[in-house]
Amino acid sequence: MRQQAEGPTLGAGHTLGTEEVAVYRWLALHRRFDPARMAAELELREAQVTDAVDRLCELGLLQRGTGGDGSLRAVDPHLAAAVASAPVERAIREQEISLRALRDQFAQLSSHYEEGLRGAPATLETIPALSEVRAALDRAAEMCREEMITVQPGGTRAPEVLKDALARDSDILGRGVRIRTLYHHTARFNSPSQAYVALASALGAEYRTAHQLCGRMIVFDRSLAFLPDHRGTWGAVAIREPSVVHFLCELFEQAWTEAQPFSDAATDGLEAVAKDLDRTILRLLATGRKDETIARRLGMSLRTTRKHIADIMQMLGAESRFQAGFAVAARGLLRDDEPEGDDVDTREST
């Protein structure tokens, strides 16, 4: 057997195997080393017993006799653990010291950064990377004290994203901060979104939906706004200029007033939801909007949007958008005072 030349070693994530546990128990009970008997009683090969003893000695759980007689004795596991874990604990302490030093050094620079922001002619900050955007949003959320308003276009959000959002929003709501969020109507067809809204609403958050939204944005305490980078990257722009932030808040308030309380589509009735969607598409078609623009405004995929447009044109008996526009005008489908019966037939929205 190998002789223990150094102190006990403890590898990261190491756990004792069944053979090692069995060998330690046998030696703790019998207080003598008998490889042949141990192998027979533990149903192991002698080589397995020898390997287990070597490893237990390396971990300090067994100690060899000093007289050269091959005797072994079991060591108190608490004592062995204290000795074996000492290098790991020392390494952790050293890492913690390095981490604190790094944070302290970076913190010393924050005052210079904030001074630069105050002296900048335009309080705009471009944040290019997604990881930096998330860090900036987390920091703004931690500092938020009164209100957070958000516009989240699109009909679906990934469950893992909603899980992270719920944890963040729960913490914010727990501090008494008011949260209001606008979604597209299509979010009401998404089960993860329905579940998320139900849970967050129970905590005090408020949600409404609309067919058209101005775009994604998040505003904290009416003093800091985040907008997506216009180049289509995962970056963002942080805005602190009071007049711009005020304008964005007013834009949100207007959309919030015209939006409807969030509810799943089945509760409202698929027919009513589809009819409202048809009228919105008709309005956008009447203004000459392209399919891509309509899809973005409604938070739907381009394929689904084109299917809705094709169904509407078929219902109107139109072969072109010009003919569709003429039919809409002739039938008065967009007149606010027109009876519901003259509206376009409805279909189940997707």
Tab-separated table of C-alpha atoms in Angstrom:
chain	number	residue	atom	x	y	z
A	1	MET	CA	0.000	0.000	0.000
A	2	ARG	CA	1.056	3.561	-0.689
A	3	GLN	CA	2.364	5.480	2.290
A	4	GLN	CA	0.759	8.825	3.144
A	5	ALA	CA	3.496	11.359	2.412
A	6	GLU	CA	1.493	14.538	2.857
A	7	GLY	CA	-1.549	15.784	4.744
A	8	PRO	CA	-5.089	14.803	3.803
A	9	THR	CA	-6.372	16.042	0.454
A	10	LEU	CA	-9.976	16.867	-0.373
A	11	GLY	CA	-10.902	17.147	-4.056
A	12	ALA	CA	-13.685	19.425	-5.272
A	13	GLY	CA	-16.990	17.562	-5.187
A	14	HIS	CA	-15.412	14.383	-3.786
A	15	THR	CA	-17.763	11.915	-2.102
A	16	LEU	CA	-16.888	8.631	-0.437
A	17	GLY	CA	-17.735	5.513	-2.396
A	18	THR	CA	-19.663	2.568	-0.977
A	19	GLU	CA	-16.463	0.520	-0.630
A	20	GLU	CA	-14.737	3.295	1.316
A	21	VAL	CA	-17.718	3.705	3.665
A	22	ALA	CA	-17.917	-0.058	4.237
A	23	VAL	CA	-14.171	-0.365	4.923
A	24	TYR	CA	-14.190	2.573	7.341
A	25	ARG	CA	-17.155	1.097	9.241
A	26	TRP	CA	-15.482	-2.320	9.489
A	27	LEU	CA	-12.232	-0.858	10.837
A	28	ALA	CA	-14.078	1.447	13.246
A	29	LEU	CA	-15.915	-1.574	14.684
A	30	HIS	CA	-13.073	-4.139	14.745
A	31	ARG	CA	-10.125	-1.762	15.389
A	32	ARG	CA	-7.688	-3.997	13.481
A	33	PHE	CA	-6.675	-4.500	9.855
A	34	ASP	CA	-7.354	-7.937	8.346
A	35	PRO	CA	-7.571	-7.606	4.510
A	36	ALA	CA	-8.632	-11.198	3.862
A	37	ARG	CA	-11.410	-11.224	6.453
A	38	MET	CA	-12.548	-7.741	5.403
A	39	ALA	CA	-12.787	-8.788	1.750
A	40	ALA	CA	-14.796	-11.886	2.667
A	41	GLU	CA	-17.223	-10.167	5.005
A	42	LEU	CA	-17.673	-7.068	2.797
A	43	GLU	CA	-17.911	-9.178	-0.407
A	44	LEU	CA	-15.047	-7.243	-1.981
A	45	ARG	CA	-11.768	-8.197	-3.577
A	46	GLU	CA	-8.678	-7.612	-1.466
A	47	ALA	CA	-7.483	-5.090	-4.082
A	48	GLN	CA	-10.676	-3.102	-3.527
A	49	VAL	CA	-10.125	-3.168	0.212
A	50	THR	CA	-6.531	-2.000	-0.244
A	51	ASP	CA	-7.548	0.858	-2.554
A	52	ALA	CA	-10.279	1.974	-0.153
A	53	VAL	CA	-7.821	1.943	2.773
A	54	ASP	CA	-5.316	4.015	0.768
A	55	ARG	CA	-7.921	6.624	-0.045
A	56	LEU	CA	-9.204	6.770	3.528
A	57	CYS	CA	-5.645	7.295	4.716
A	58	GLU	CA	-5.165	10.092	2.184
A	59	LEU	CA	-8.284	11.796	3.526
A	60	GLY	CA	-7.101	11.378	7.119
A	61	LEU	CA	-9.997	9.103	8.065
A	62	LEU	CA	-7.584	6.234	8.850
A	63	GLN	CA	-4.192	6.420	10.509
A	64	ARG	CA	-1.470	3.789	10.187
A	65	GLY	CA	0.360	2.472	13.218
A	66	THR	CA	3.867	3.795	13.904
A	67	GLY	CA	5.342	0.446	14.851
A	68	GLY	CA	5.430	-0.894	11.321
A	69	ASP	CA	2.999	-3.699	12.169
A	70	GLY	CA	0.483	-2.640	9.503
A	71	SER	CA	-2.154	-1.706	12.062
A	72	LEU	CA	-4.822	0.889	11.279
A	73	ARG	CA	-7.143	2.951	13.429
A	74	ALA	CA	-10.197	4.993	12.513
A	75	VAL	CA	-9.961	8.767	13.041
A	76	ASP	CA	-12.822	10.967	14.245
A	77	PRO	CA	-14.528	12.121	10.973
A	78	HIS	CA	-15.110	15.637	12.359
A	79	LEU	CA	-11.386	16.021	13.029
A	80	ALA	CA	-10.467	14.591	9.636
A	81	ALA	CA	-12.936	16.917	7.887
A	82	ALA	CA	-11.505	19.953	9.651
A	83	VAL	CA	-7.987	19.067	8.547
A	84	ALA	CA	-8.921	18.044	4.985
A	85	SER	CA	-11.096	21.119	4.338
A	86	ALA	CA	-8.576	23.638	5.672
A	87	PRO	CA	-6.847	24.238	2.274
A	88	VAL	CA	-10.232	24.698	0.585
A	89	GLU	CA	-11.406	27.174	3.214
A	90	ARG	CA	-8.124	29.058	2.943
A	91	ALA	CA	-8.514	29.310	-0.836
A	92	ILE	CA	-12.088	30.587	-0.425
A	93	ARG	CA	-10.959	33.273	2.013
A	94	GLU	CA	-8.255	34.385	-0.390
A	95	GLN	CA	-10.765	34.588	-3.233
A	96	GLU	CA	-13.170	36.607	-1.070
A	97	ILE	CA	-10.384	39.046	-0.222
A	98	SER	CA	-9.531	39.422	-3.920
A	99	LEU	CA	-13.205	39.897	-4.812
A	100	ARG	CA	-13.688	42.616	-2.182
A	101	ALA	CA	-10.536	44.392	-3.352
A	102	LEU	CA	-11.746	44.296	-6.962
A	103	ARG	CA	-15.179	45.672	-6.048
A	104	ASP	CA	-13.633	48.403	-3.904
A	105	GLN	CA	-11.392	49.493	-6.758
A	106	PHE	CA	-14.306	49.621	-9.194
A	107	ALA	CA	-16.486	51.437	-6.665
A	108	GLN	CA	-13.872	54.190	-6.403
A	109	LEU	CA	-14.375	54.856	-10.114
A	110	SER	CA	-18.180	55.156	-9.900
A	111	SER	CA	-18.040	58.738	-8.606
A	112	HIS	CA	-15.971	59.747	-11.659
A	113	TYR	CA	-18.428	58.004	-13.963
A	114	GLU	CA	-21.447	59.696	-12.390
A	115	GLU	CA	-19.691	63.051	-12.509
A	116	GLY	CA	-19.124	62.518	-16.212
A	117	LEU	CA	-22.815	61.747	-16.733
A	118	ARG	CA	-23.852	64.934	-14.956
A	119	GLY	CA	-21.521	66.993	-17.099
A	120	ALA	CA	-22.498	65.382	-20.380
A	121	PRO	CA	-24.451	67.599	-22.822
A	122	ALA	CA	-26.999	64.820	-23.474
A	123	THR	CA	-27.920	62.334	-20.802
A	124	LEU	CA	-27.912	59.324	-23.105
A	125	GLU	CA	-25.889	56.171	-22.606
A	126	THR	CA	-25.508	53.393	-25.150
A	127	ILE	CA	-25.233	49.921	-23.651
A	128	PRO	CA	-24.012	47.585	-26.411
A	129	ALA	CA	-23.967	44.102	-24.840
A	130	LEU	CA	-26.928	42.064	-23.573
A	131	SER	CA	-25.105	41.133	-20.361
A	132	GLU	CA	-24.478	44.822	-19.640
A	133	VAL	CA	-28.116	45.660	-20.396
A	134	ARG	CA	-29.295	43.052	-17.900
A	135	ALA	CA	-26.885	44.360	-15.264
A	136	ALA	CA	-28.090	47.936	-15.839
A	137	LEU	CA	-31.741	46.871	-15.574
A	138	ASP	CA	-31.060	44.910	-12.377
A	139	ARG	CA	-29.312	47.907	-10.839
A	140	ALA	CA	-32.147	50.265	-11.851
A	141	ALA	CA	-34.707	47.827	-10.430
A	142	GLU	CA	-32.843	47.663	-7.107
A	143	MET	CA	-32.787	51.463	-6.885
A	144	CYS	CA	-36.451	51.906	-7.973
A	145	ARG	CA	-38.563	53.316	-5.153
A	146	GLU	CA	-41.918	54.472	-6.571
A	147	GLU	CA	-42.919	53.200	-9.998
A	148	MET	CA	-41.840	51.001	-12.890
A	149	ILE	CA	-43.732	51.131	-16.192
A	150	THR	CA	-42.976	48.841	-19.106
A	151	VAL	CA	-44.141	48.145	-22.640
A	152	GLN	CA	-43.491	44.575	-23.774
A	153	PRO	CA	-44.486	44.041	-27.430
A	154	GLY	CA	-44.948	40.575	-28.851
A	155	GLY	CA	-47.358	37.788	-28.094
A	156	THR	CA	-45.065	35.316	-26.359
A	157	ARG	CA	-42.214	35.318	-23.862
A	158	ALA	CA	-40.017	32.369	-22.925
A	159	PRO	CA	-40.972	30.643	-19.624
A	160	GLU	CA	-37.423	31.048	-18.246
A	161	VAL	CA	-37.551	34.793	-18.977
A	162	LEU	CA	-40.908	35.064	-17.199
A	163	LYS	CA	-39.523	33.116	-14.229
A	164	ASP	CA	-36.648	35.590	-13.837
A	165	ALA	CA	-39.036	38.523	-14.310
A	166	LEU	CA	-41.373	37.196	-11.597
A	167	ALA	CA	-38.515	36.957	-9.083
A	168	ARG	CA	-37.422	40.511	-9.888
A	169	ASP	CA	-40.942	41.931	-9.859
A	170	SER	CA	-41.776	40.204	-6.573
A	171	ASP	CA	-38.843	41.940	-4.926
A	172	ILE	CA	-39.841	45.322	-6.377
A	173	LEU	CA	-43.495	44.949	-5.378
A	174	GLY	CA	-42.402	43.923	-1.901
A	175	ARG	CA	-40.832	47.378	-1.508
A	176	GLY	CA	-44.147	49.062	-2.319
A	177	VAL	CA	-43.218	50.003	-5.896
A	178	ARG	CA	-46.089	50.232	-8.394
A	179	ILE	CA	-45.626	48.146	-11.559
A	180	ARG	CA	-47.674	48.629	-14.729
A	181	THR	CA	-47.061	46.705	-17.948
A	182	LEU	CA	-48.572	46.869	-21.431
A	183	TYR	CA	-48.688	43.765	-23.658
A	184	HIS	CA	-50.072	43.078	-27.102
A	185	HIS	CA	-53.493	41.405	-27.138
A	186	THR	CA	-51.794	38.316	-28.578
A	187	ALA	CA	-50.129	37.708	-25.187
A	188	ARG	CA	-53.548	36.633	-23.922
A	189	PHE	CA	-53.252	33.484	-26.050
A	190	ASN	CA	-49.922	32.530	-24.440
A	191	SER	CA	-50.239	30.195	-21.429
A	192	PRO	CA	-46.892	31.135	-19.772
A	193	SER	CA	-47.808	34.827	-20.042
A	194	GLN	CA	-51.251	34.155	-18.563
A	195	ALA	CA	-49.719	32.306	-15.598
A	196	TYR	CA	-47.099	34.994	-15.032
A	197	VAL	CA	-49.658	37.807	-15.091
A	198	ALA	CA	-51.939	35.928	-12.691
A	199	LEU	CA	-49.125	35.442	-10.159
A	200	ALA	CA	-47.744	38.991	-10.435
A	201	SER	CA	-51.244	40.529	-10.346
A	202	ALA	CA	-51.882	38.747	-7.064
A	203	LEU	CA	-48.818	40.582	-5.698
A	204	GLY	CA	-50.148	43.965	-6.847
A	205	ALA	CA	-48.798	44.421	-10.382
A	206	GLU	CA	-51.112	45.805	-13.094
A	207	TYR	CA	-51.336	44.586	-16.699
A	208	ARG	CA	-53.249	45.729	-19.773
A	209	THR	CA	-53.186	44.791	-23.440
A	210	ALA	CA	-53.637	46.592	-26.748
A	211	HIS	CA	-53.512	45.645	-30.423
A	212	GLN	CA	-50.922	48.336	-31.193
A	213	LEU	CA	-47.945	49.395	-29.083
A	214	CYS	CA	-45.323	52.057	-29.702
A	215	GLY	CA	-42.369	49.742	-28.955
A	216	ARG	CA	-40.451	48.194	-26.102
A	217	MET	CA	-39.441	50.414	-23.186
A	218	ILE	CA	-38.915	50.361	-19.417
A	219	VAL	CA	-39.052	53.468	-17.217
A	220	PHE	CA	-37.986	53.596	-13.562
A	221	ASP	CA	-39.312	56.298	-11.220
A	222	ARG	CA	-40.027	58.550	-14.253
A	223	SER	CA	-36.345	59.464	-14.298
A	224	LEU	CA	-34.547	56.660	-16.156
A	225	ALA	CA	-35.805	55.025	-19.352
A	226	PHE	CA	-34.432	52.122	-21.365
A	227	LEU	CA	-35.146	51.745	-25.085
A	228	PRO	CA	-33.845	49.052	-27.465
A	229	ASP	CA	-30.938	49.858	-29.747
A	230	HIS	CA	-32.365	50.941	-33.130
A	231	ARG	CA	-29.803	48.822	-34.990
A	232	GLY	CA	-31.623	45.655	-33.996
A	233	THR	CA	-28.890	44.386	-31.672
A	234	TRP	CA	-29.414	43.176	-28.099
A	235	GLY	CA	-28.127	46.516	-26.839
A	236	ALA	CA	-30.119	49.365	-25.324
A	237	VAL	CA	-30.069	53.109	-24.733
A	238	ALA	CA	-30.447	54.494	-21.218
A	239	ILE	CA	-32.107	57.938	-21.150
A	240	ARG	CA	-31.992	60.333	-18.203
A	241	GLU	CA	-32.912	63.587	-19.956
A	242	PRO	CA	-36.043	64.772	-18.060
A	243	SER	CA	-37.983	66.077	-21.063
A	244	VAL	CA	-37.475	62.880	-23.076
A	245	VAL	CA	-38.363	60.644	-20.140
A	246	HIS	CA	-41.470	62.768	-19.473
A	247	PHE	CA	-42.556	62.397	-23.109
A	248	LEU	CA	-42.149	58.604	-22.929
A	249	CYS	CA	-44.205	58.480	-19.739
A	250	GLU	CA	-46.984	60.532	-21.362
A	251	LEU	CA	-46.911	58.178	-24.349
A	252	PHE	CA	-47.303	55.252	-21.975
A	253	GLU	CA	-50.172	56.903	-20.092
A	254	GLN	CA	-52.083	57.490	-23.326
A	255	ALA	CA	-51.657	53.868	-24.381
A	256	TRP	CA	-52.517	52.668	-20.864
A	257	THR	CA	-55.787	54.627	-20.858
A	258	GLU	CA	-56.895	53.094	-24.157
A	259	ALA	CA	-55.741	49.550	-23.314
A	260	GLN	CA	-57.851	46.773	-21.831
A	261	PRO	CA	-57.249	44.845	-18.586
A	262	PHE	CA	-55.245	41.670	-19.223
A	263	SER	CA	-57.344	38.534	-19.451
A	264	ASP	CA	-57.025	35.300	-21.374
A	265	ALA	CA	-58.689	35.233	-24.776
A	266	ALA	CA	-61.112	32.470	-23.801
A	267	THR	CA	-62.545	34.656	-21.031
A	268	ASP	CA	-63.220	37.544	-23.423
A	269	GLY	CA	-64.488	35.248	-26.138
A	270	LEU	CA	-62.430	34.361	-29.183
A	271	GLU	CA	-65.003	35.955	-31.482
A	272	ALA	CA	-64.787	39.361	-29.787
A	273	VAL	CA	-60.980	39.253	-29.765
A	274	ALA	CA	-60.812	38.279	-33.437
A	275	LYS	CA	-63.298	41.007	-34.436
A	276	ASP	CA	-61.257	43.648	-32.658
A	277	LEU	CA	-58.133	42.331	-34.364
A	278	ASP	CA	-59.782	42.484	-37.799
A	279	ARG	CA	-60.764	46.124	-37.324
A	280	THR	CA	-57.217	47.013	-36.284
A	281	ILE	CA	-55.771	45.311	-39.354
A	282	LEU	CA	-58.284	47.133	-41.562
A	283	ARG	CA	-57.238	50.486	-40.090
A	284	LEU	CA	-53.561	49.747	-40.735
A	285	LEU	CA	-54.267	48.536	-44.271
A	286	ALA	CA	-56.268	51.688	-44.955
A	287	THR	CA	-53.233	53.806	-44.053
A	288	GLY	CA	-51.027	51.878	-46.480
A	289	ARG	CA	-48.950	50.001	-43.901
A	290	LYS	CA	-46.830	47.097	-45.139
A	291	ASP	CA	-47.280	43.561	-43.849
A	292	GLU	CA	-44.040	43.752	-41.850
A	293	THR	CA	-45.154	46.958	-40.134
A	294	ILE	CA	-48.575	45.536	-39.302
A	295	ALA	CA	-46.999	42.383	-37.841
A	296	ARG	CA	-44.671	44.447	-35.667
A	297	ARG	CA	-47.486	46.728	-34.509
A	298	LEU	CA	-49.673	43.766	-33.530
A	299	GLY	CA	-46.933	41.616	-32.000
A	300	MET	CA	-47.665	38.720	-34.375
A	301	SER	CA	-45.494	36.713	-36.723
A	302	LEU	CA	-45.385	37.884	-40.350
A	303	ARG	CA	-46.889	34.570	-41.472
A	304	THR	CA	-49.895	34.870	-39.116
A	305	THR	CA	-50.413	38.512	-40.095
A	306	ARG	CA	-50.479	37.668	-43.811
A	307	LYS	CA	-52.979	34.885	-43.135
A	308	HIS	CA	-55.291	37.377	-41.391
A	309	ILE	CA	-54.912	39.858	-44.269
A	310	ALA	CA	-55.638	37.158	-46.860
A	311	ASP	CA	-58.750	36.047	-44.958
A	312	ILE	CA	-60.013	39.629	-44.714
A	313	MET	CA	-59.504	40.245	-48.436
A	314	GLN	CA	-61.278	36.999	-49.260
A	315	MET	CA	-64.191	37.976	-47.029
A	316	LEU	CA	-64.375	41.358	-48.788
A	317	GLY	CA	-64.201	39.677	-52.202
A	318	ALA	CA	-61.142	41.788	-53.070
A	319	GLU	CA	-58.236	40.675	-55.239
A	320	SER	CA	-56.026	43.675	-54.437
A	321	ARG	CA	-55.541	46.036	-51.562
A	322	PHE	CA	-57.016	48.836	-53.646
A	323	GLN	CA	-60.223	46.837	-54.071
A	324	ALA	CA	-60.160	45.976	-50.367
A	325	GLY	CA	-59.902	49.658	-49.478
A	326	PHE	CA	-62.807	50.475	-51.755
A	327	ALA	CA	-64.924	47.707	-50.224
A	328	VAL	CA	-64.128	48.888	-46.696
A	329	ALA	CA	-65.159	52.444	-47.556
A	330	ALA	CA	-68.287	51.337	-49.389
A	331	ARG	CA	-69.452	49.145	-46.518
A	332	GLY	CA	-68.440	51.631	-43.829
A	333	LEU	CA	-66.556	49.000	-41.863
A	334	LEU	CA	-64.402	51.528	-40.010
A	335	ARG	CA	-67.170	53.924	-39.008
A	336	ASP	CA	-67.409	54.089	-35.231
A	337	ASP	CA	-71.212	54.338	-35.393
A	338	GLU	CA	-71.669	51.371	-37.729
A	339	PRO	CA	-73.660	48.437	-36.241
A	340	GLU	CA	-71.624	45.397	-35.335
A	341	GLY	CA	-73.479	43.271	-37.872
A	342	ASP	CA	-71.767	45.069	-40.761
A	343	ASP	CA	-68.322	44.189	-39.487
A	344	VAL	CA	-66.103	41.653	-41.182
A	345	ASP	CA	-66.817	38.060	-40.154
A	346	THR	CA	-64.600	36.899	-37.378
A	347	ARG	CA	-62.191	34.006	-37.106
A	348	GLU	CA	-60.287	32.483	-34.239
A	349	SER	CA	-57.113	34.452	-33.683
A	350	THR	CA	-53.826	32.638	-33.508
